[in-house]
Amino acid sequence: MDFDTLTYVVRDGVARITLNRPHAGNALDLQMSKDLMYAALAADEDPSVRAVVLGANGKLFCAGGDLGAFHDAGDRRPALIKEMTTYLHAGISRMARMAAPVVASVHGAAAGAGMSLVCAADLVLCGESAKFAMAYTAAGLTPDGGSTYSLPRLLGTRRTLELMLTNRRIDATTALEWGLVTQVVPDEDLAATTDALAARLASGATAALGSAKRLVLGSFDRSLESQMELESRAISDAARTADAAEGIAAFLEKRPPKFTGR
């Protein structure tokens, strides 16, 4: 599948979405916002996709929104940003709700919308040299990409406000300590570690992984009793799948399971 601002490749059950505007620090413009939405839709609709890796070419993961494009838009700036966020938010919504786990593989800087993309992933691997910053208010703008939803849940209100109001840049070690990322690895090991994790996820019980994602995503808005009722329904539905039968049998037979994603 061909896109103008990113590459999209599916191999061995893993869809790789790679931001590809290295000359612009992989900053998001209107076309990249569209491409991200359509790539997320493609991954969500492809039954062969059992894990997604979101990465980037070049020195940076993503420098944020394309401020040059915002400047050139002049009086059309508000309409342009509204259109961009319509596509970007649709793509992030697809990633959050698709059954396949989404892994962000981060090198260099992830700022502004780039940090919002990091927050949208289920698991985040980063190199030791990675840096993270919200950066929106430094340009007189406000956060988007679902970051005002995800960051308070990941970091808590105080740390979220610190990042959004002061635009503090944090390094990989701090990001790990705060819970923004899942694992920090040497820069030279990032690609191999990402590949290994993606392969492990792609061999998992895809329907169960997706159901677990949805349960966690909505848990903050429900009572304990409502959440437990949904857990009961979800595990009962999972018990109907071929993967559940295989997983239970494999456990009892003391062998690795061979999940098919069904």
PDB file of N, CA and C in Angstrom, residues 84-142:
ATOM      1  N   MET A  84      -6.754  18.765   9.870  1.00  0.00           N
ATOM      2  CA  MET A  84      -5.691  17.842  10.248  1.00  0.00           C
ATOM      3  C   MET A  84      -6.067  17.009  11.469  1.00  0.00           C
ATOM      4  N   THR A  85      -6.606  17.660  12.490  1.00  0.00           N
ATOM      5  CA  THR A  85      -6.953  16.914  13.700  1.00  0.00           C
ATOM      6  C   THR A  85      -8.112  15.958  13.454  1.00  0.00           C
ATOM      7  N   THR A  86      -8.976  16.261  12.510  1.00  0.00           N
ATOM      8  CA  THR A  86     -10.051  15.327  12.171  1.00  0.00           C
ATOM      9  C   THR A  86      -9.470  13.998  11.699  1.00  0.00           C
ATOM     10  N   TYR A  87      -8.481  14.063  10.801  1.00  0.00           N
ATOM     11  CA  TYR A  87      -7.849  12.840  10.306  1.00  0.00           C
ATOM     12  C   TYR A  87      -6.974  12.184  11.369  1.00  0.00           C
ATOM     13  N   LEU A  88      -6.155  13.004  12.043  1.00  0.00           N
ATOM     14  CA  LEU A  88      -5.254  12.462  13.060  1.00  0.00           C
ATOM     15  C   LEU A  88      -6.021  11.759  14.161  1.00  0.00           C
ATOM     16  N   HIS A  89      -7.074  12.379  14.641  1.00  0.00           N
ATOM     17  CA  HIS A  89      -7.835  11.792  15.735  1.00  0.00           C
ATOM     18  C   HIS A  89      -8.564  10.528  15.307  1.00  0.00           C
ATOM     19  N   ALA A  90      -9.014  10.475  14.056  1.00  0.00           N
ATOM     20  CA  ALA A  90      -9.637   9.252  13.557  1.00  0.00           C
ATOM     21  C   ALA A  90      -8.621   8.115  13.520  1.00  0.00           C
ATOM     22  N   GLY A  91      -7.389   8.418  13.114  1.00  0.00           N
ATOM     23  CA  GLY A  91      -6.355   7.394  13.095  1.00  0.00           C
ATOM     24  C   GLY A  91      -6.002   6.905  14.481  1.00  0.00           C
ATOM     25  N   ILE A  92      -5.874   7.813  15.420  1.00  0.00           N
ATOM     26  CA  ILE A  92      -5.557   7.430  16.798  1.00  0.00           C
ATOM     27  C   ILE A  92      -6.685   6.611  17.407  1.00  0.00           C
ATOM     28  N   SER A  93      -7.919   6.982  17.109  1.00  0.00           N
ATOM     29  CA  SER A  93      -9.063   6.211  17.597  1.00  0.00           C
ATOM     30  C   SER A  93      -9.025   4.785  17.067  1.00  0.00           C
ATOM     31  N   ARG A  94      -8.664   4.617  15.784  1.00  0.00           N
ATOM     32  CA  ARG A  94      -8.564   3.267  15.202  1.00  0.00           C
ATOM     33  C   ARG A  94      -7.479   2.476  15.913  1.00  0.00           C
ATOM     34  N   MET A  95      -6.326   3.092  16.158  1.00  0.00           N
ATOM     35  CA  MET A  95      -5.240   2.373  16.815  1.00  0.00           C
ATOM     36  C   MET A  95      -5.627   1.946  18.226  1.00  0.00           C
ATOM     37  N   ALA A  96      -6.357   2.808  18.923  1.00  0.00           N
ATOM     38  CA  ALA A  96      -6.757   2.484  20.291  1.00  0.00           C
ATOM     39  C   ALA A  96      -7.732   1.324  20.336  1.00  0.00           C
ATOM     40  N   ARG A  97      -8.572   1.214  19.323  1.00  0.00           N
ATOM     41  CA  ARG A  97      -9.653   0.238  19.367  1.00  0.00           C
ATOM     42  C   ARG A  97      -9.429  -1.020  18.542  1.00  0.00           C
ATOM     43  N   MET A  98      -8.370  -1.042  17.725  1.00  0.00           N
ATOM     44  CA  MET A  98      -8.096  -2.252  16.965  1.00  0.00           C
ATOM     45  C   MET A  98      -7.624  -3.356  17.899  1.00  0.00           C
ATOM     46  N   ALA A  99      -7.878  -4.589  17.510  1.00  0.00           N
ATOM     47  CA  ALA A  99      -7.470  -5.716  18.348  1.00  0.00           C
ATOM     48  C   ALA A  99      -5.960  -5.850  18.409  1.00  0.00           C
ATOM     49  N   ALA A 100      -5.283  -5.574  17.312  1.00  0.00           N
ATOM     50  CA  ALA A 100      -3.826  -5.730  17.274  1.00  0.00           C
ATOM     51  C   ALA A 100      -3.150  -4.731  18.200  1.00  0.00           C
ATOM     52  N   PRO A 101      -2.217  -5.176  19.034  1.00  0.00           N
ATOM     53  CA  PRO A 101      -1.467  -4.242  19.877  1.00  0.00           C
ATOM     54  C   PRO A 101      -0.617  -3.305  19.019  1.00  0.00           C
ATOM     55  N   VAL A 102      -0.483  -2.062  19.453  1.00  0.00           N
ATOM     56  CA  VAL A 102       0.308  -1.064  18.738  1.00  0.00           C
ATOM     57  C   VAL A 102       1.566  -0.763  19.552  1.00  0.00           C
ATOM     58  N   VAL A 103       2.717  -0.929  18.921  1.00  0.00           N
ATOM     59  CA  VAL A 103       4.006  -0.671  19.558  1.00  0.00           C
ATOM     60  C   VAL A 103       4.626   0.560  18.908  1.00  0.00           C
ATOM     61  N   ALA A 104       4.947   1.569  19.706  1.00  0.00           N
ATOM     62  CA  ALA A 104       5.697   2.713  19.197  1.00  0.00           C
ATOM     63  C   ALA A 104       7.179   2.450  19.430  1.00  0.00           C
ATOM     64  N   SER A 105       7.973   2.651  18.373  1.00  0.00           N
ATOM     65  CA  SER A 105       9.417   2.462  18.446  1.00  0.00           C
ATOM     66  C   SER A 105      10.053   3.830  18.232  1.00  0.00           C
ATOM     67  N   VAL A 106      10.591   4.421  19.311  1.00  0.00           N
ATOM     68  CA  VAL A 106      10.936   5.837  19.313  1.00  0.00           C
ATOM     69  C   VAL A 106      12.445   6.050  19.400  1.00  0.00           C
ATOM     70  N   HIS A 107      12.949   6.837  18.457  1.00  0.00           N
ATOM     71  CA  HIS A 107      14.335   7.292  18.513  1.00  0.00           C
ATOM     72  C   HIS A 107      14.341   8.806  18.333  1.00  0.00           C
ATOM     73  N   GLY A 108      15.391   9.455  18.806  1.00  0.00           N
ATOM     74  CA  GLY A 108      15.462  10.900  18.666  1.00  0.00           C
ATOM     75  C   GLY A 108      14.370  11.582  19.468  1.00  0.00           C
ATOM     76  N   ALA A 109      13.825  12.661  18.915  1.00  0.00           N
ATOM     77  CA  ALA A 109      12.827  13.455  19.628  1.00  0.00           C
ATOM     78  C   ALA A 109      11.409  13.065  19.235  1.00  0.00           C
ATOM     79  N   ALA A 110      10.529  13.057  20.229  1.00  0.00           N
ATOM     80  CA  ALA A 110       9.089  12.929  20.016  1.00  0.00           C
ATOM     81  C   ALA A 110       8.463  14.131  20.699  1.00  0.00           C
ATOM     82  N   ALA A 111       8.054  15.108  19.902  1.00  0.00           N
ATOM     83  CA  ALA A 111       7.547  16.366  20.456  1.00  0.00           C
ATOM     84  C   ALA A 111       6.162  16.663  19.897  1.00  0.00           C
ATOM     85  N   GLY A 112       5.375  17.406  20.667  1.00  0.00           N
ATOM     86  CA  GLY A 112       4.052  17.813  20.202  1.00  0.00           C
ATOM     87  C   GLY A 112       3.213  16.622  19.782  1.00  0.00           C
ATOM     88  N   ALA A 113       2.727  16.657  18.530  1.00  0.00           N
ATOM     89  CA  ALA A 113       1.908  15.553  18.024  1.00  0.00           C
ATOM     90  C   ALA A 113       2.675  14.242  18.027  1.00  0.00           C
ATOM     91  N   GLY A 114       4.002  14.315  17.929  1.00  0.00           N
ATOM     92  CA  GLY A 114       4.796  13.099  18.023  1.00  0.00           C
ATOM     93  C   GLY A 114       4.680  12.447  19.384  1.00  0.00           C
ATOM     94  N   MET A 115       4.671  13.261  20.434  1.00  0.00           N
ATOM     95  CA  MET A 115       4.480  12.721  21.776  1.00  0.00           C
ATOM     96  C   MET A 115       3.055  12.208  21.949  1.00  0.00           C
ATOM     97  N   SER A 116       2.090  12.851  21.304  1.00  0.00           N
ATOM     98  CA  SER A 116       0.715  12.367  21.358  1.00  0.00           C
ATOM     99  C   SER A 116       0.604  10.992  20.710  1.00  0.00           C
ATOM    100  N   LEU A 117       1.336  10.771  19.619  1.00  0.00           N
ATOM    101  CA  LEU A 117       1.345   9.453  18.985  1.00  0.00           C
ATOM    102  C   LEU A 117       1.955   8.410  19.918  1.00  0.00           C
ATOM    103  N   VAL A 118       2.999   8.789  20.639  1.00  0.00           N
ATOM    104  CA  VAL A 118       3.597   7.887  21.619  1.00  0.00           C
ATOM    105  C   VAL A 118       2.561   7.490  22.673  1.00  0.00           C
ATOM    106  N   CYS A 119       1.814   8.477  23.147  1.00  0.00           N
ATOM    107  CA  CYS A 119       0.794   8.213  24.166  1.00  0.00           C
ATOM    108  C   CYS A 119      -0.310   7.295  23.644  1.00  0.00           C
ATOM    109  N   ALA A 120      -0.542   7.316  22.338  1.00  0.00           N
ATOM    110  CA  ALA A 120      -1.627   6.525  21.753  1.00  0.00           C
ATOM    111  C   ALA A 120      -1.264   5.054  21.613  1.00  0.00           C
ATOM    112  N   ALA A 121       0.029   4.724  21.683  1.00  0.00           N
ATOM    113  CA  ALA A 121       0.452   3.336  21.522  1.00  0.00           C
ATOM    114  C   ALA A 121       0.163   2.523  22.781  1.00  0.00           C
ATOM    115  N   ASP A 122       0.057   1.220  22.606  1.00  0.00           N
ATOM    116  CA  ASP A 122      -0.171   0.332  23.750  1.00  0.00           C
ATOM    117  C   ASP A 122       1.125   0.062  24.506  1.00  0.00           C
ATOM    118  N   LEU A 123       2.207  -0.100  23.775  1.00  0.00           N
ATOM    119  CA  LEU A 123       3.525  -0.333  24.356  1.00  0.00           C
ATOM    120  C   LEU A 123       4.510   0.592  23.652  1.00  0.00           C
ATOM    121  N   VAL A 124       5.501   1.096  24.399  1.00  0.00           N
ATOM    122  CA  VAL A 124       6.454   2.054  23.832  1.00  0.00           C
ATOM    123  C   VAL A 124       7.871   1.610  24.153  1.00  0.00           C
ATOM    124  N   LEU A 125       8.656   1.373  23.095  1.00  0.00           N
ATOM    125  CA  LEU A 125      10.073   1.118  23.230  1.00  0.00           C
ATOM    126  C   LEU A 125      10.815   2.351  22.758  1.00  0.00           C
ATOM    127  N   CYS A 126      11.896   2.712  23.445  1.00  0.00           N
ATOM    128  CA  CYS A 126      12.664   3.864  22.978  1.00  0.00           C
ATOM    129  C   CYS A 126      14.142   3.640  23.197  1.00  0.00           C
ATOM    130  N   GLY A 127      14.927   4.312  22.361  1.00  0.00           N
ATOM    131  CA  GLY A 127      16.362   4.287  22.521  1.00  0.00           C
ATOM    132  C   GLY A 127      16.794   5.196  23.658  1.00  0.00           C
ATOM    133  N   GLU A 128      18.006   4.985  24.141  1.00  0.00           N
ATOM    134  CA  GLU A 128      18.504   5.753  25.279  1.00  0.00           C
ATOM    135  C   GLU A 128      18.596   7.249  24.986  1.00  0.00           C
ATOM    136  N   SER A 129      18.745   7.623  23.728  1.00  0.00           N
ATOM    137  CA  SER A 129      18.895   9.030  23.378  1.00  0.00           C
ATOM    138  C   SER A 129      17.564   9.732  23.117  1.00  0.00           C
ATOM    139  N   ALA A 130      16.454   9.026  23.254  1.00  0.00           N
ATOM    140  CA  ALA A 130      15.142   9.614  22.961  1.00  0.00           C
ATOM    141  C   ALA A 130      14.822  10.748  23.933  1.00  0.00           C
ATOM    142  N   LYS A 131      14.123  11.756  23.424  1.00  0.00           N
ATOM    143  CA  LYS A 131      13.658  12.890  24.220  1.00  0.00           C
ATOM    144  C   LYS A 131      12.176  13.100  23.952  1.00  0.00           C
ATOM    145  N   PHE A 132      11.484  13.589  24.963  1.00  0.00           N
ATOM    146  CA  PHE A 132      10.039  13.781  24.852  1.00  0.00           C
ATOM    147  C   PHE A 132       9.659  15.168  25.348  1.00  0.00           C
ATOM    148  N   ALA A 133       8.772  15.841  24.631  1.00  0.00           N
ATOM    149  CA  ALA A 133       8.297  17.160  25.055  1.00  0.00           C
ATOM    150  C   ALA A 133       6.925  17.409  24.441  1.00  0.00           C
ATOM    151  N   MET A 134       6.060  18.078  25.195  1.00  0.00           N
ATOM    152  CA  MET A 134       4.748  18.415  24.655  1.00  0.00           C
ATOM    153  C   MET A 134       4.853  19.549  23.639  1.00  0.00           C
ATOM    154  N   ALA A 135       5.474  20.644  24.010  1.00  0.00           N
ATOM    155  CA  ALA A 135       5.876  21.718  23.077  1.00  0.00           C
ATOM    156  C   ALA A 135       4.734  22.557  22.503  1.00  0.00           C
ATOM    157  N   TYR A 136       3.495  22.167  22.672  1.00  0.00           N
ATOM    158  CA  TYR A 136       2.383  22.889  22.039  1.00  0.00           C
ATOM    159  C   TYR A 136       2.308  24.343  22.499  1.00  0.00           C
ATOM    160  N   THR A 137       2.285  24.538  23.815  1.00  0.00           N
ATOM    161  CA  THR A 137       2.067  25.903  24.306  1.00  0.00           C
ATOM    162  C   THR A 137       3.260  26.809  24.028  1.00  0.00           C
ATOM    163  N   ALA A 138       4.424  26.227  23.760  1.00  0.00           N
ATOM    164  CA  ALA A 138       5.583  27.032  23.377  1.00  0.00           C
ATOM    165  C   ALA A 138       5.350  27.733  22.042  1.00  0.00           C
ATOM    166  N   ALA A 139       4.448  27.181  21.226  1.00  0.00           N
ATOM    167  CA  ALA A 139       4.087  27.793  19.946  1.00  0.00           C
ATOM    168  C   ALA A 139       2.735  28.502  20.031  1.00  0.00           C
ATOM    169  N   GLY A 140       2.235  28.684  21.243  1.00  0.00           N
ATOM    170  CA  GLY A 140       0.952  29.353  21.416  1.00  0.00           C
ATOM    171  C   GLY A 140      -0.230  28.496  21.043  1.00  0.00           C
ATOM    172  N   LEU A 141      -0.051  27.178  21.039  1.00  0.00           N
ATOM    173  CA  LEU A 141      -1.107  26.241  20.661  1.00  0.00           C
ATOM    174  C   LEU A 141      -1.460  25.361  21.870  1.00  0.00           C
ATOM    175  N   THR A 142      -2.478  24.545  21.713  1.00  0.00           N
ATOM    176  CA  THR A 142      -2.903  23.646  22.777  1.00  0.00           C
ATOM    177  C   THR A 142      -2.770  22.197  22.325  1.00  0.00           C
TER     178      THR A 142
END
